[in-house]
Amino acid sequence: MDVPLLDLTGQYAAFKDELLAAVAAVIDSQKFINGPPVRELEALVADYCQCAAAVGVSSGTDALLCSLMALGIGAGDEVITSPYTFFATAGVITRTGARPVFVDIQPDTFNIDPAKIPAAVTDRTRAVIPVHLFGQTADMDPILTLAAERGLAVIEDAAQAIGAVYKGRKAGSMGTTGCLSFYPTKNLGALGDGGMIVTNDAQLADRLACGRDHGQHPRYYYSWVGGNFRLDSIQAACLAVKFRHLEGWSARRRRNAARYDELLAGCDAVITPVVREGNVSIFNQYVIRTSRRDELMDHLKAHNIGCGIYYPLSLHLQECFQDLGYVQGDFPQSERASAESLALPIYPELTDEQIVFVAETVKGFFA
Ligand SMILES: *Cc1c(COP(=O)(O)O)cnc(C)c1O
């Protein structure tokens, strides 16, 4: 039996005709940029994320970058985030001229540890970017309280967490902005790159909308420098088709996760993912921990089971961030997670036979 880490072909086959029709309609309209499908998708996603407004952008990375730029964050500023995340979260901070300041993670959720944030705040801190890793939101209440006290913006990196819930609130709706990615491997994936910024601040939404178009408003007048961060109409039209299935897919991922939890329960060498009380995860990834991670990975690959390491090197140790002055040992939880974490296949179309096969192969390794 073959179990890839992710297989998008099954889901595509189910509504190929709908997608092709959506693409054809955009081509017929010849309105490729910021056309009606973009506004329709923005309305759908704003509503789904419990937000007043949504601004379609070219990627999750650009959602983060456009948020920072619209908030005027740049040289001389510091932005606090997690060292255990996809590179883009920290890369965008550096691209604005600001300085990423890392804070270690909680070992159970892999998310930024709010208790460690206050010690990292300085007079230069302008924002915090909590990342909702693997589909579960960070512990937002203490972050929001601190941000309110210190006058900091909160940019939620919800690239892996569209639809995730924290104490009744949707990912992306709690901070100053929420940044979504439609990269094909995310729970809602485009047929290429795409992203969206959600916010409950109508004025900021206007600023973001002009920021994605170089800061233009009105046409050919620029009061600040934005970028080309626009979402293609073709992507928006396809995303609207797939959006109708999002809740069902995320529910299937949760069901698959529950099945793994059950099957791996007796395996003491493996720590299964922890979803904290009050959280609903969308399980963009199902990430286990084990001290024998590399050997387990080889074993799974030898049995044609796809698995992946998110992420093998903590960001504070990346070559491009050496000038920040961090060293090995600065963020022990993040470093340890890099050595112990392993993502198993969790995509919605997995069959029960496949899940059982993966779990049995994991258990077989430790037996
Ligand atoms: C995918 C991802 C991004 C970037 O999204 P793109 O659409 O690929 O630019 C940012 N942050 C996290 C945590 C991600 O997983």
mmCIF file of C-alpha atoms and ligand atoms in Angstrom:
data_model
loop_
_atom_site.group_PDB
_atom_site.id
_atom_site.type_symbol
_atom_site.label_atom_id
_atom_site.label_comp_id
_atom_site.label_asym_id
_atom_site.label_seq_id
_atom_site.Cartn_x
_atom_site.Cartn_y
_atom_site.Cartn_z
ATOM 1 C CA MET A 1 0.000 0.000 0.000
ATOM 2 C CA ASP A 2 1.209 3.521 -0.900
ATOM 3 C CA VAL A 3 0.310 6.417 1.378
ATOM 4 C CA PRO A 4 1.610 9.760 0.146
ATOM 5 C CA LEU A 5 1.954 12.651 2.618
ATOM 6 C CA LEU A 6 -0.575 14.563 0.532
ATOM 7 C CA ASP A 7 -2.556 13.583 -2.549
ATOM 8 C CA LEU A 8 -4.619 16.274 -4.227
ATOM 9 C CA THR A 9 -5.694 14.227 -7.240
ATOM 10 C CA GLY A 10 -8.693 12.620 -5.515
ATOM 11 C CA GLN A 11 -10.237 15.887 -4.456
ATOM 12 C CA TYR A 12 -9.609 17.424 -7.880
ATOM 13 C CA ALA A 13 -11.349 14.558 -9.686
ATOM 14 C CA ALA A 14 -14.480 15.161 -7.588
ATOM 15 C CA PHE A 15 -15.151 18.617 -9.052
ATOM 16 C CA LYS A 16 -12.905 18.945 -12.055
ATOM 17 C CA ASP A 17 -15.823 20.082 -14.226
ATOM 18 C CA GLU A 18 -16.816 22.825 -11.781
ATOM 19 C CA LEU A 19 -13.258 24.132 -11.655
ATOM 20 C CA LEU A 20 -12.882 24.099 -15.425
ATOM 21 C CA ALA A 21 -16.185 25.975 -15.771
ATOM 22 C CA ALA A 22 -15.035 28.568 -13.208
ATOM 23 C CA VAL A 23 -11.777 29.103 -15.095
ATOM 24 C CA ALA A 24 -13.615 29.342 -18.417
ATOM 25 C CA ALA A 25 -15.996 31.982 -17.011
ATOM 26 C CA VAL A 26 -13.061 34.186 -15.988
ATOM 27 C CA ILE A 27 -11.392 33.755 -19.363
ATOM 28 C CA ASP A 28 -14.663 34.650 -21.081
ATOM 29 C CA SER A 29 -14.931 37.800 -18.939
ATOM 30 C CA GLN A 30 -11.314 38.800 -19.758
ATOM 31 C CA LYS A 31 -11.165 40.449 -16.302
ATOM 32 C CA PHE A 32 -8.145 38.733 -14.814
ATOM 33 C CA ILE A 33 -7.136 41.068 -11.989
ATOM 34 C CA ASN A 34 -9.355 42.057 -9.055
ATOM 35 C CA GLY A 35 -12.472 41.014 -10.963
ATOM 36 C CA PRO A 36 -15.845 40.073 -9.465
ATOM 37 C CA PRO A 37 -14.633 36.584 -8.337
ATOM 38 C CA VAL A 38 -12.090 38.249 -6.035
ATOM 39 C CA ARG A 39 -14.784 40.321 -4.341
ATOM 40 C CA GLU A 40 -17.072 37.292 -4.082
ATOM 41 C CA LEU A 41 -14.370 35.207 -2.436
ATOM 42 C CA GLU A 42 -13.507 38.086 -0.082
ATOM 43 C CA ALA A 43 -17.125 38.188 1.092
ATOM 44 C CA LEU A 44 -17.234 34.416 1.631
ATOM 45 C CA VAL A 45 -13.966 34.320 3.565
ATOM 46 C CA ALA A 46 -14.698 37.429 5.673
ATOM 47 C CA ASP A 47 -17.972 35.887 6.772
ATOM 48 C CA TYR A 48 -16.396 32.481 7.423
ATOM 49 C CA CYS A 49 -13.625 34.044 9.522
ATOM 50 C CA GLN A 50 -16.044 36.249 11.502
ATOM 51 C CA CYS A 51 -14.408 39.373 10.104
ATOM 52 C CA ALA A 52 -15.802 42.639 8.771
ATOM 53 C CA ALA A 53 -13.543 42.637 5.731
ATOM 54 C CA ALA A 54 -11.184 40.517 3.664
ATOM 55 C CA VAL A 55 -8.593 41.584 1.118
ATOM 56 C CA GLY A 56 -7.463 39.025 -1.443
ATOM 57 C CA VAL A 57 -3.713 38.986 -2.022
ATOM 58 C CA SER A 58 -1.164 37.028 -4.018
ATOM 59 C CA SER A 59 0.018 34.669 -1.239
ATOM 60 C CA GLY A 60 0.151 34.081 2.486
ATOM 61 C CA THR A 61 3.594 35.645 2.482
ATOM 62 C CA ASP A 62 2.235 38.784 0.843
ATOM 63 C CA ALA A 63 -0.672 38.840 3.315
ATOM 64 C CA LEU A 64 1.903 39.109 6.110
ATOM 65 C CA LEU A 65 4.112 41.578 4.245
ATOM 66 C CA CYS A 66 1.197 43.805 3.201
ATOM 67 C CA SER A 67 -0.077 43.817 6.818
ATOM 68 C CA LEU A 68 3.305 44.947 8.157
ATOM 69 C CA MET A 69 3.655 47.591 5.432
ATOM 70 C CA ALA A 70 0.123 48.934 5.943
ATOM 71 C CA LEU A 71 0.853 49.267 9.668
ATOM 72 C CA GLY A 72 3.960 51.300 8.845
ATOM 73 C CA ILE A 73 6.390 48.811 10.381
ATOM 74 C CA GLY A 74 9.969 49.139 9.138
ATOM 75 C CA ALA A 75 13.542 50.078 9.985
ATOM 76 C CA GLY A 76 14.200 50.479 13.699
ATOM 77 C CA ASP A 77 11.160 48.415 14.689
ATOM 78 C CA GLU A 78 11.057 44.983 16.289
ATOM 79 C CA VAL A 79 8.464 42.309 15.648
ATOM 80 C CA ILE A 80 8.086 39.301 17.941
ATOM 81 C CA THR A 81 7.372 35.873 16.482
ATOM 82 C CA SER A 82 8.052 32.158 16.783
ATOM 83 C CA PRO A 83 11.295 30.564 15.596
ATOM 84 C CA TYR A 84 9.354 27.386 14.801
ATOM 85 C CA THR A 85 7.335 28.264 11.723
ATOM 86 C CA PHE A 86 7.530 28.420 7.960
ATOM 87 C CA PHE A 87 10.254 30.837 6.880
ATOM 88 C CA ALA A 88 7.856 33.464 5.489
ATOM 89 C CA THR A 89 6.686 34.539 8.950
ATOM 90 C CA ALA A 90 10.108 35.905 9.827
ATOM 91 C CA GLY A 91 11.285 36.646 6.282
ATOM 92 C CA VAL A 92 8.645 39.341 5.829
ATOM 93 C CA ILE A 93 9.750 41.110 9.020
ATOM 94 C CA THR A 94 13.295 41.428 7.688
ATOM 95 C CA ARG A 95 12.030 42.539 4.271
ATOM 96 C CA THR A 96 10.345 45.593 5.828
ATOM 97 C CA GLY A 97 13.649 46.564 7.449
ATOM 98 C CA ALA A 98 12.394 45.613 10.921
ATOM 99 C CA ARG A 99 14.075 43.057 13.178
ATOM 100 C CA PRO A 100 12.576 39.659 13.985
ATOM 101 C CA VAL A 101 12.701 38.890 17.717
ATOM 102 C CA PHE A 102 12.092 35.236 18.472
ATOM 103 C CA VAL A 103 10.299 33.770 21.480
ATOM 104 C CA ASP A 104 10.333 30.039 22.236
ATOM 105 C CA ILE A 105 7.355 27.716 21.764
ATOM 106 C CA GLN A 106 5.219 25.528 24.004
ATOM 107 C CA PRO A 107 6.351 21.925 23.582
ATOM 108 C CA ASP A 108 2.831 20.488 23.402
ATOM 109 C CA THR A 109 1.252 22.782 20.776
ATOM 110 C CA PHE A 110 4.418 23.942 18.926
ATOM 111 C CA ASN A 111 2.981 27.490 19.178
ATOM 112 C CA ILE A 112 4.632 30.596 20.665
ATOM 113 C CA ASP A 113 4.693 30.534 24.479
ATOM 114 C CA PRO A 114 2.796 33.643 25.646
ATOM 115 C CA ALA A 115 4.454 33.515 29.064
ATOM 116 C CA LYS A 116 7.820 34.208 27.420
ATOM 117 C CA ILE A 117 6.700 37.175 25.305
ATOM 118 C CA PRO A 118 6.788 39.972 27.935
ATOM 119 C CA ALA A 119 10.550 39.549 28.454
ATOM 120 C CA ALA A 120 11.092 40.096 24.718
ATOM 121 C CA VAL A 121 9.158 43.364 24.499
ATOM 122 C CA THR A 122 11.277 46.522 24.217
ATOM 123 C CA ASP A 123 10.582 50.174 23.405
ATOM 124 C CA ARG A 124 11.067 49.244 19.758
ATOM 125 C CA THR A 125 8.515 46.428 19.649
ATOM 126 C CA ARG A 126 5.673 47.271 17.305
ATOM 127 C CA ALA A 127 3.917 43.976 16.679
ATOM 128 C CA VAL A 128 3.587 40.307 17.548
ATOM 129 C CA ILE A 129 3.023 37.639 14.893
ATOM 130 C CA PRO A 130 1.609 34.554 16.599
ATOM 131 C CA VAL A 131 1.574 31.592 14.222
ATOM 132 C CA HIS A 132 -1.297 29.103 14.377
ATOM 133 C CA LEU A 133 0.874 26.136 13.526
ATOM 134 C CA PHE A 134 -0.427 22.911 12.009
ATOM 135 C CA GLY A 135 -4.049 24.114 12.268
ATOM 136 C CA GLN A 136 -4.316 25.038 15.948
ATOM 137 C CA THR A 137 -4.357 28.658 17.099
ATOM 138 C CA ALA A 138 -1.767 30.028 19.477
ATOM 139 C CA ASP A 139 -2.941 30.835 23.011
ATOM 140 C CA MET A 140 -4.315 34.244 22.028
ATOM 141 C CA ASP A 141 -5.836 35.726 25.203
ATOM 142 C CA PRO A 142 -2.554 36.541 26.976
ATOM 143 C CA ILE A 143 -1.076 37.792 23.687
ATOM 144 C CA LEU A 144 -4.046 40.100 23.043
ATOM 145 C CA THR A 145 -3.945 41.413 26.623
ATOM 146 C CA LEU A 146 -0.224 42.172 26.432
ATOM 147 C CA ALA A 147 -0.629 43.781 23.010
ATOM 148 C CA ALA A 148 -3.416 46.037 24.283
ATOM 149 C CA GLU A 149 -1.315 47.067 27.312
ATOM 150 C CA ARG A 150 1.789 47.809 25.254
ATOM 151 C CA GLY A 151 0.063 49.213 22.160
ATOM 152 C CA LEU A 152 1.289 46.454 19.843
ATOM 153 C CA ALA A 153 -0.338 45.240 16.644
ATOM 154 C CA VAL A 154 -1.159 41.532 16.473
ATOM 155 C CA ILE A 155 -0.784 39.942 13.044
ATOM 156 C CA GLU A 156 -2.125 36.406 13.134
ATOM 157 C CA ASP A 157 -0.260 34.055 10.830
ATOM 158 C CA ALA A 158 -3.281 31.873 10.095
ATOM 159 C CA ALA A 159 -1.769 30.438 6.899
ATOM 160 C CA GLN A 160 -2.264 26.903 8.266
ATOM 161 C CA ALA A 161 -5.413 27.619 10.240
ATOM 162 C CA ILE A 162 -8.367 28.854 8.168
ATOM 163 C CA GLY A 163 -11.483 27.919 10.156
ATOM 164 C CA ALA A 164 -9.631 26.992 13.362
ATOM 165 C CA VAL A 165 -11.416 28.100 16.528
ATOM 166 C CA TYR A 166 -10.049 29.549 19.781
ATOM 167 C CA LYS A 167 -12.597 29.860 22.603
ATOM 168 C CA GLY A 168 -15.411 30.445 20.119
ATOM 169 C CA ARG A 169 -13.433 32.871 17.948
ATOM 170 C CA LYS A 170 -12.164 32.111 14.460
ATOM 171 C CA ALA A 171 -8.488 32.210 13.561
ATOM 172 C CA GLY A 172 -7.706 35.557 11.972
ATOM 173 C CA SER A 173 -10.530 37.431 13.701
ATOM 174 C CA MET A 174 -8.737 38.181 16.965
ATOM 175 C CA GLY A 175 -5.737 40.225 15.943
ATOM 176 C CA THR A 176 -5.258 43.469 14.032
ATOM 177 C CA THR A 177 -5.125 41.366 10.868
ATOM 178 C CA GLY A 178 -5.276 37.655 10.087
ATOM 179 C CA CYS A 179 -3.216 36.274 7.226
ATOM 180 C CA LEU A 180 -4.399 33.292 5.197
ATOM 181 C CA SER A 181 -2.587 31.273 2.553
ATOM 182 C CA PHE A 182 -4.148 29.381 -0.326
ATOM 183 C CA TYR A 183 -0.930 27.559 -1.206
ATOM 184 C CA PRO A 184 -2.024 24.191 -2.646
ATOM 185 C CA THR A 185 -1.062 22.199 0.479
ATOM 186 C CA LYS A 186 -3.186 24.321 2.824
ATOM 187 C CA ASN A 187 -6.691 23.194 3.824
ATOM 188 C CA LEU A 188 -8.122 25.570 1.212
ATOM 189 C CA GLY A 189 -5.658 25.442 -1.668
ATOM 190 C CA ALA A 190 -5.656 27.393 -4.916
ATOM 191 C CA LEU A 191 -4.433 26.137 -8.289
ATOM 192 C CA GLY A 192 -1.285 28.128 -7.680
ATOM 193 C CA ASP A 193 -0.479 30.888 -5.201
ATOM 194 C CA GLY A 194 -3.025 32.985 -3.355
ATOM 195 C CA GLY A 195 -3.743 34.506 0.033
ATOM 196 C CA MET A 196 -6.063 36.768 1.971
ATOM 197 C CA ILE A 197 -5.947 39.269 4.811
ATOM 198 C CA VAL A 198 -8.943 39.405 7.135
ATOM 199 C CA THR A 199 -9.630 42.190 9.627
ATOM 200 C CA ASN A 200 -12.364 43.774 11.714
ATOM 201 C CA ASP A 201 -10.916 47.257 11.157
ATOM 202 C CA ALA A 202 -12.685 48.762 8.128
ATOM 203 C CA GLN A 203 -10.204 51.618 7.775
ATOM 204 C CA LEU A 204 -7.276 49.242 7.844
ATOM 205 C CA ALA A 205 -9.024 47.071 5.235
ATOM 206 C CA ASP A 206 -9.085 50.083 2.891
ATOM 207 C CA ARG A 207 -5.401 50.675 3.521
ATOM 208 C CA LEU A 208 -4.609 47.004 2.848
ATOM 209 C CA ALA A 209 -6.641 47.079 -0.362
ATOM 210 C CA CYS A 210 -4.648 50.041 -1.611
ATOM 211 C CA GLY A 211 -1.402 48.491 -0.326
ATOM 212 C CA ARG A 212 -1.890 45.413 -2.486
ATOM 213 C CA ASP A 213 -1.997 47.743 -5.479
ATOM 214 C CA HIS A 214 1.240 49.691 -4.812
ATOM 215 C CA GLY A 215 -0.513 51.988 -2.308
ATOM 216 C CA GLN A 216 -2.571 53.446 -5.115
ATOM 217 C CA HIS A 217 -5.605 55.605 -4.275
ATOM 218 C CA PRO A 218 -7.143 57.110 -6.311
ATOM 219 C CA ARG A 219 -5.867 55.709 -9.601
ATOM 220 C CA TYR A 220 -2.244 56.734 -10.276
ATOM 221 C CA TYR A 221 -1.899 58.578 -6.941
ATOM 222 C CA TYR A 222 0.249 57.018 -4.204
ATOM 223 C CA SER A 223 0.379 58.250 -0.614
ATOM 224 C CA TRP A 224 2.594 55.353 0.541
ATOM 225 C CA VAL A 225 4.561 52.566 -1.116
ATOM 226 C CA GLY A 226 2.801 49.199 -1.261
ATOM 227 C CA GLY A 227 3.429 46.407 -3.732
ATOM 228 C CA ASN A 228 1.840 44.213 -6.360
ATOM 229 C CA PHE A 229 0.090 41.825 -3.999
ATOM 230 C CA ARG A 230 -3.054 41.195 -6.060
ATOM 231 C CA LEU A 231 -5.047 37.963 -6.243
ATOM 232 C CA ASP A 232 -5.864 36.629 -9.714
ATOM 233 C CA SER A 233 -9.541 36.310 -10.633
ATOM 234 C CA ILE A 234 -8.925 32.763 -11.886
ATOM 235 C CA GLN A 235 -7.561 31.706 -8.506
ATOM 236 C CA ALA A 236 -10.445 33.409 -6.669
ATOM 237 C CA ALA A 237 -13.029 31.691 -8.869
ATOM 238 C CA CYS A 238 -11.457 28.268 -8.252
ATOM 239 C CA LEU A 239 -11.143 28.948 -4.532
ATOM 240 C CA ALA A 240 -14.858 29.814 -4.364
ATOM 241 C CA VAL A 241 -15.643 26.387 -5.838
ATOM 242 C CA LYS A 242 -13.392 24.635 -3.315
ATOM 243 C CA PHE A 243 -14.513 26.836 -0.418
ATOM 244 C CA ARG A 244 -17.854 25.017 -0.288
ATOM 245 C CA HIS A 245 -16.018 21.843 0.712
ATOM 246 C CA LEU A 246 -13.682 23.385 3.281
ATOM 247 C CA GLU A 247 -15.707 22.603 6.414
ATOM 248 C CA GLY A 248 -16.184 18.999 5.311
ATOM 249 C CA TRP A 249 -12.483 18.580 4.538
ATOM 250 C CA SER A 250 -11.391 20.015 7.873
ATOM 251 C CA ALA A 251 -13.884 17.756 9.667
ATOM 252 C CA ARG A 252 -12.418 14.751 7.817
ATOM 253 C CA ARG A 253 -8.920 15.788 8.874
ATOM 254 C CA ARG A 254 -10.107 15.972 12.504
ATOM 255 C CA ARG A 255 -11.664 12.548 12.145
ATOM 256 C CA ASN A 256 -8.452 11.142 10.684
ATOM 257 C CA ALA A 257 -6.516 12.725 13.566
ATOM 258 C CA ALA A 258 -8.853 11.143 16.112
ATOM 259 C CA ARG A 259 -8.340 7.781 14.419
ATOM 260 C CA TYR A 260 -4.532 8.094 14.622
ATOM 261 C CA ASP A 261 -4.825 9.196 18.280
ATOM 262 C CA GLU A 262 -6.818 6.078 19.012
ATOM 263 C CA LEU A 263 -4.515 3.730 17.093
ATOM 264 C CA LEU A 264 -1.299 5.198 18.499
ATOM 265 C CA ALA A 265 -2.592 5.514 22.073
ATOM 266 C CA GLY A 266 -0.646 2.509 23.390
ATOM 267 C CA CYS A 267 2.633 3.512 21.754
ATOM 268 C CA ASP A 268 4.591 5.225 24.536
ATOM 269 C CA ALA A 269 7.497 6.211 22.309
ATOM 270 C CA VAL A 270 5.206 8.518 20.310
ATOM 271 C CA ILE A 271 3.622 11.747 21.484
ATOM 272 C CA THR A 272 0.482 12.484 19.483
ATOM 273 C CA PRO A 273 -0.661 16.089 18.855
ATOM 274 C CA VAL A 274 -2.231 17.969 21.749
ATOM 275 C CA VAL A 275 -5.281 20.118 21.058
ATOM 276 C CA ARG A 276 -5.854 22.377 24.032
ATOM 277 C CA GLU A 277 -9.254 22.869 25.621
ATOM 278 C CA GLY A 278 -11.300 25.518 23.840
ATOM 279 C CA ASN A 279 -9.451 24.930 20.555
ATOM 280 C CA VAL A 280 -10.735 23.364 17.368
ATOM 281 C CA SER A 281 -7.835 22.417 15.092
ATOM 282 C CA ILE A 282 -8.161 22.090 11.332
ATOM 283 C CA PHE A 283 -5.167 19.680 11.293
ATOM 284 C CA ASN A 284 -3.343 21.127 8.330
ATOM 285 C CA GLN A 285 -0.658 18.755 9.612
ATOM 286 C CA TYR A 286 -0.752 15.844 12.061
ATOM 287 C CA VAL A 287 2.611 16.079 13.786
ATOM 288 C CA ILE A 288 3.875 13.463 16.206
ATOM 289 C CA ARG A 289 7.020 13.600 18.324
ATOM 290 C CA THR A 290 9.580 10.910 19.001
ATOM 291 C CA SER A 291 13.219 10.905 20.072
ATOM 292 C CA ARG A 292 13.936 8.407 17.232
ATOM 293 C CA ARG A 293 12.435 10.629 14.549
ATOM 294 C CA ASP A 294 15.024 10.149 11.793
ATOM 295 C CA GLU A 295 14.993 6.359 12.094
ATOM 296 C CA LEU A 296 11.189 6.317 12.135
ATOM 297 C CA MET A 297 11.128 8.478 9.029
ATOM 298 C CA ASP A 298 13.427 6.062 7.176
ATOM 299 C CA HIS A 299 11.238 3.155 8.285
ATOM 300 C CA LEU A 300 8.033 4.830 7.053
ATOM 301 C CA LYS A 301 9.624 5.785 3.735
ATOM 302 C CA ALA A 302 10.804 2.197 3.274
ATOM 303 C CA HIS A 303 7.133 1.203 3.573
ATOM 304 C CA ASN A 304 6.038 3.797 0.984
ATOM 305 C CA ILE A 305 4.510 6.087 3.603
ATOM 306 C CA GLY A 306 5.024 9.780 3.001
ATOM 307 C CA CYS A 307 6.047 11.871 5.981
ATOM 308 C CA GLY A 308 7.702 15.241 6.447
ATOM 309 C CA ILE A 309 9.657 17.373 8.880
ATOM 310 C CA TYR A 310 8.109 20.735 9.693
ATOM 311 C CA TYR A 311 10.593 22.265 10.331
ATOM 312 C CA PRO A 312 14.139 20.803 10.369
ATOM 313 C CA LEU A 313 16.012 23.971 11.390
ATOM 314 C CA SER A 314 14.691 26.543 13.815
ATOM 315 C CA LEU A 315 14.654 29.996 12.226
ATOM 316 C CA HIS A 316 17.042 31.583 14.750
ATOM 317 C CA LEU A 317 19.733 29.181 13.467
ATOM 318 C CA GLN A 318 19.219 29.899 9.752
ATOM 319 C CA GLU A 319 22.219 31.307 7.941
ATOM 320 C CA CYS A 320 20.297 34.353 6.719
ATOM 321 C CA PHE A 321 19.527 35.353 10.335
ATOM 322 C CA GLN A 322 23.054 34.959 11.742
ATOM 323 C CA ASP A 323 23.400 38.718 12.046
ATOM 324 C CA LEU A 324 20.586 38.674 14.616
ATOM 325 C CA GLY A 325 23.105 37.102 16.988
ATOM 326 C CA TYR A 326 21.183 34.053 18.144
ATOM 327 C CA VAL A 327 23.016 30.832 18.969
ATOM 328 C CA GLN A 328 22.210 27.169 19.499
ATOM 329 C CA GLY A 329 20.489 26.760 22.853
ATOM 330 C CA ASP A 330 18.617 30.083 22.761
ATOM 331 C CA PHE A 331 15.251 28.411 22.086
ATOM 332 C CA PRO A 332 15.503 24.853 23.400
ATOM 333 C CA GLN A 333 11.865 23.909 22.819
ATOM 334 C CA SER A 334 11.996 24.990 19.195
ATOM 335 C CA GLU A 335 15.317 23.240 18.626
ATOM 336 C CA ARG A 336 14.018 20.077 20.225
ATOM 337 C CA ALA A 337 10.833 20.155 18.131
ATOM 338 C CA SER A 338 13.013 20.408 15.001
ATOM 339 C CA ALA A 339 14.740 17.179 16.026
ATOM 340 C CA GLU A 340 11.656 15.248 17.140
ATOM 341 C CA SER A 341 8.660 16.233 15.025
ATOM 342 C CA LEU A 342 7.286 14.215 12.141
ATOM 343 C CA ALA A 343 4.158 14.903 10.074
ATOM 344 C CA LEU A 344 2.056 11.896 9.026
ATOM 345 C CA PRO A 345 -0.436 11.870 6.135
ATOM 346 C CA ILE A 346 -3.705 13.511 7.283
ATOM 347 C CA TYR A 347 -5.417 14.708 4.097
ATOM 348 C CA PRO A 348 -9.225 14.288 3.954
ATOM 349 C CA GLU A 349 -9.387 11.568 1.297
ATOM 350 C CA LEU A 350 -7.267 9.051 3.266
ATOM 351 C CA THR A 351 -9.044 5.735 3.687
ATOM 352 C CA ASP A 352 -9.325 3.964 7.006
ATOM 353 C CA GLU A 353 -7.123 1.171 5.620
ATOM 354 C CA GLN A 354 -4.404 3.720 4.902
ATOM 355 C CA ILE A 355 -4.632 5.249 8.378
ATOM 356 C CA VAL A 356 -4.470 1.828 10.004
ATOM 357 C CA PHE A 357 -1.494 0.902 7.805
ATOM 358 C CA VAL A 358 0.390 4.068 8.786
ATOM 359 C CA ALA A 359 -0.353 3.592 12.500
ATOM 360 C CA GLU A 360 0.575 -0.099 12.396
ATOM 361 C CA THR A 361 3.826 0.702 10.600
ATOM 362 C CA VAL A 362 4.693 3.312 13.251
ATOM 363 C CA LYS A 363 3.920 0.846 16.026
ATOM 364 C CA GLY A 364 5.824 -1.898 14.195
ATOM 365 C CA PHE A 365 8.934 0.268 14.227
ATOM 366 C CA PHE A 366 8.889 0.624 18.012
ATOM 367 C CA ALA A 367 7.811 -2.983 18.710
HETATM 368 C C1 LIG B 1 2.276 28.592 3.979
HETATM 369 C C2 LIG B 1 2.689 29.496 5.080
HETATM 370 C C3 LIG B 1 3.001 30.854 4.858
HETATM 371 C C4 LIG B 1 3.182 31.443 3.491
HETATM 372 O O1 LIG B 1 2.134 31.249 2.631
HETATM 373 P P1 LIG B 1 2.401 31.278 1.039
HETATM 374 O O2 LIG B 1 1.018 31.339 0.486
HETATM 375 O O3 LIG B 1 3.125 30.037 0.688
HETATM 376 O O4 LIG B 1 3.177 32.493 0.733
HETATM 377 C C5 LIG B 1 3.256 31.649 5.947
HETATM 378 N N1 LIG B 1 3.241 31.164 7.192
HETATM 379 C C6 LIG B 1 2.970 29.869 7.443
HETATM 380 C C7 LIG B 1 2.950 29.404 8.856
HETATM 381 C C8 LIG B 1 2.702 28.998 6.396
HETATM 382 O O5 LIG B 1 2.464 27.709 6.655
#
